[in-house]
């Protein structure tokens, strides 16, 4: 009998840990002035789900400022069993294609993921506050040493 090569293994506990970010979330954000935008307050709505047999967290966010959609993102998070790091494939309405995913891991309740490109380096820091809220900080650095905030936010689960 032929073996089914499409039969997937089961997700690891590391995959399941990403489920902490699954659900619908409202966010209050501070956008810092940068080369991409002027600073100011913003709100966001995020919808995230575990999918594809539990191997991936798929996240879509829409940011609003002054009643208008300003920015949108699509993120795909997973755990890479080969190099034992978490990965974030990030796409946004600025339209840049990332050359590689952000990579990183957990320390306590904080997931930090870093990626580099010709434009510089981005760091995403997700901190679980409790079952119904988390904080996010996105930072930029030209050299991956001195980090400047691009966005900070606190997100609360919509029940």
C-alpha positions as semicolon CSV with decimal commas, in nm:
position;residue;x (nm);y (nm);z (nm)
1;X;0,000;0,000;0,000
2;X;0,133;0,344;-0,095
3;X;0,213;0,588;0,183
4;X;0,017;0,915;0,182
5;X;0,289;1,180;0,141
6;X;0,038;1,460;0,197
7;X;-0,051;1,339;0,545
8;X;0,061;1,617;0,778
9;X;0,215;1,567;1,116
10;X;0,046;1,726;1,413
11;X;0,126;2,082;1,517
12;X;0,374;2,121;1,800
13;X;0,288;2,294;2,129
14;X;0,486;2,589;1,990
15;X;0,229;2,625;1,710
16;X;-0,057;2,614;1,961
17;X;0,103;2,895;2,160
18;X;0,019;3,134;1,874
19;X;-0,351;3,077;1,947
20;X;-0,318;3,339;2,223
21;X;-0,353;3,598;1,943
22;X;-0,652;3,432;1,771
23;X;-0,984;3,618;1,782
24;X;-1,117;3,965;1,710
25;X;-0,942;4,263;1,867
26;X;-0,988;4,640;1,892
27;X;-0,668;4,839;1,928
28;X;-0,572;5,185;2,047
29;X;-0,247;5,283;1,880
30;X;0,013;5,556;1,872
31;X;0,179;5,601;1,534
32;X;0,516;5,773;1,555
33;X;0,635;6,013;1,284
34;X;0,848;5,829;1,031
35;X;0,945;5,839;0,667
36;X;0,619;5,655;0,594
37;X;0,364;5,867;0,780
38;X;0,297;6,154;1,018
39;X;0,248;6,059;1,381
40;X;-0,072;6,054;1,580
41;X;-0,335;5,836;1,741
42;X;-0,504;5,554;1,551
43;X;-0,744;5,269;1,611
44;X;-0,737;4,926;1,458
45;X;-0,946;4,615;1,417
46;X;-0,764;4,283;1,399
47;X;-0,911;3,945;1,309
48;X;-0,687;3,642;1,356
49;X;-0,745;3,269;1,336
50;X;-0,553;2,947;1,366
51;X;-0,578;2,767;1,031
52;X;-0,425;2,506;0,801
53;X;-0,444;2,222;1,053
54;X;-0,325;2,444;1,338
55;X;0,015;2,522;1,191
56;X;-0,051;2,892;1,119
57;X;-0,201;3,201;1,277
58;X;-0,345;3,418;0,999
59;X;-0,399;3,780;1,100
60;X;-0,560;4,071;0,916
61;X;-0,562;4,426;1,055
62;X;-0,707;4,756;0,940
63;X;-0,584;5,083;1,090
64;X;-0,811;5,389;1,100
65;X;-0,719;5,754;1,150
66;X;-0,969;6,039;1,135
67;X;-1,243;5,797;1,027
68;X;-1,047;5,669;0,724
69;X;-0,861;5,348;0,658
70;X;-0,495;5,445;0,649
71;X;-0,310;5,115;0,665
72;X;-0,382;4,742;0,641
73;X;-0,173;4,434;0,715
74;X;-0,182;4,061;0,652
75;X;0,039;3,847;0,873
76;X;0,107;3,477;0,873
77;X;0,275;3,342;1,187
78;X;0,414;2,993;1,236
79;X;0,674;2,790;1,419
80;X;0,958;2,655;1,204
81;X;1,031;2,304;1,326
82;X;1,363;2,293;1,141
83;X;1,535;2,599;1,288
84;X;1,314;2,611;1,600
85;X;1,215;2,974;1,564
86;X;0,887;3,153;1,509
87;X;0,832;3,316;1,169
88;X;0,619;3,611;1,063
89;X;0,543;3,663;0,696
90;X;0,419;4,027;0,687
91;X;0,244;4,204;0,402
92;X;0,097;4,553;0,421
93;X;-0,069;4,823;0,218
94;X;0,266;4,995;0,152
95;X;0,317;4,717;-0,103
96;X;0,673;4,609;-0,026
97;X;0,744;4,239;-0,062
98;X;0,957;4,116;0,228
99;X;1,270;3,930;0,115
100;X;1,232;3,688;0,406
101;X;1,011;3,641;0,710
102;X;1,078;3,795;1,047
103;X;1,223;3,541;1,286
104;X;1,245;3,511;1,663
105;X;1,101;3,358;1,974
106;X;0,932;3,388;2,309
107;X;1,082;3,509;2,634
108;X;0,817;3,469;2,901
109;X;0,496;3,629;2,766
110;X;0,678;3,829;2,495
111;X;0,720;3,719;2,132
112;X;0,988;3,917;1,946
113;X;1,035;3,883;1,570
114;X;1,297;4,069;1,361
115;X;1,340;4,097;0,985
116;X;1,579;4,285;0,762
117;X;1,557;4,428;0,413
118;X;1,740;4,680;0,198
119;X;1,523;4,952;0,360
120;X;1,636;4,858;0,712
121;X;1,525;4,633;0,995
122;X;1,187;4,590;1,162
123;X;1,118;4,444;1,503
124;X;0,771;4,332;1,617
125;X;0,730;4,281;1,991
126;X;0,403;4,116;2,102
127;X;0,344;4,102;2,477
128;X;0,053;3,910;2,626
129;X;-0,101;4,117;2,905
130;X;-0,376;3,869;2,993
131;X;-0,625;3,639;2,814
132;X;-0,811;3,940;2,674
133;X;-0,537;4,189;2,588
134;X;-0,192;4,220;2,439
135;X;0,050;4,498;2,353
136;X;0,240;4,545;2,027
137;X;0,543;4,756;1,953
138;X;0,679;4,784;1,599
139;X;1,024;4,937;1,573
140;X;1,263;5,031;1,293
141;X;1,640;5,042;1,277
142;X;1,875;5,106;0,988
143;X;2,145;4,891;1,154
144;X;1,952;4,653;1,388
145;X;2,116;4,821;1,689
146;X;1,938;5,151;1,765
147;X;1,561;5,090;1,753
148;X;1,299;5,366;1,708
149;X;0,929;5,311;1,773
150;X;0,706;5,316;1,464
151;X;0,387;5,202;1,637
152;X;0,273;5,104;1,985
153;X;-0,067;4,969;2,071
154;X;-0,282;4,782;2,318
155;X;-0,542;4,542;2,180
156;X;-0,848;4,414;2,363
157;X;-1,046;4,107;2,270
158;X;-1,395;4,169;2,131
159;X;-1,639;3,931;2,301
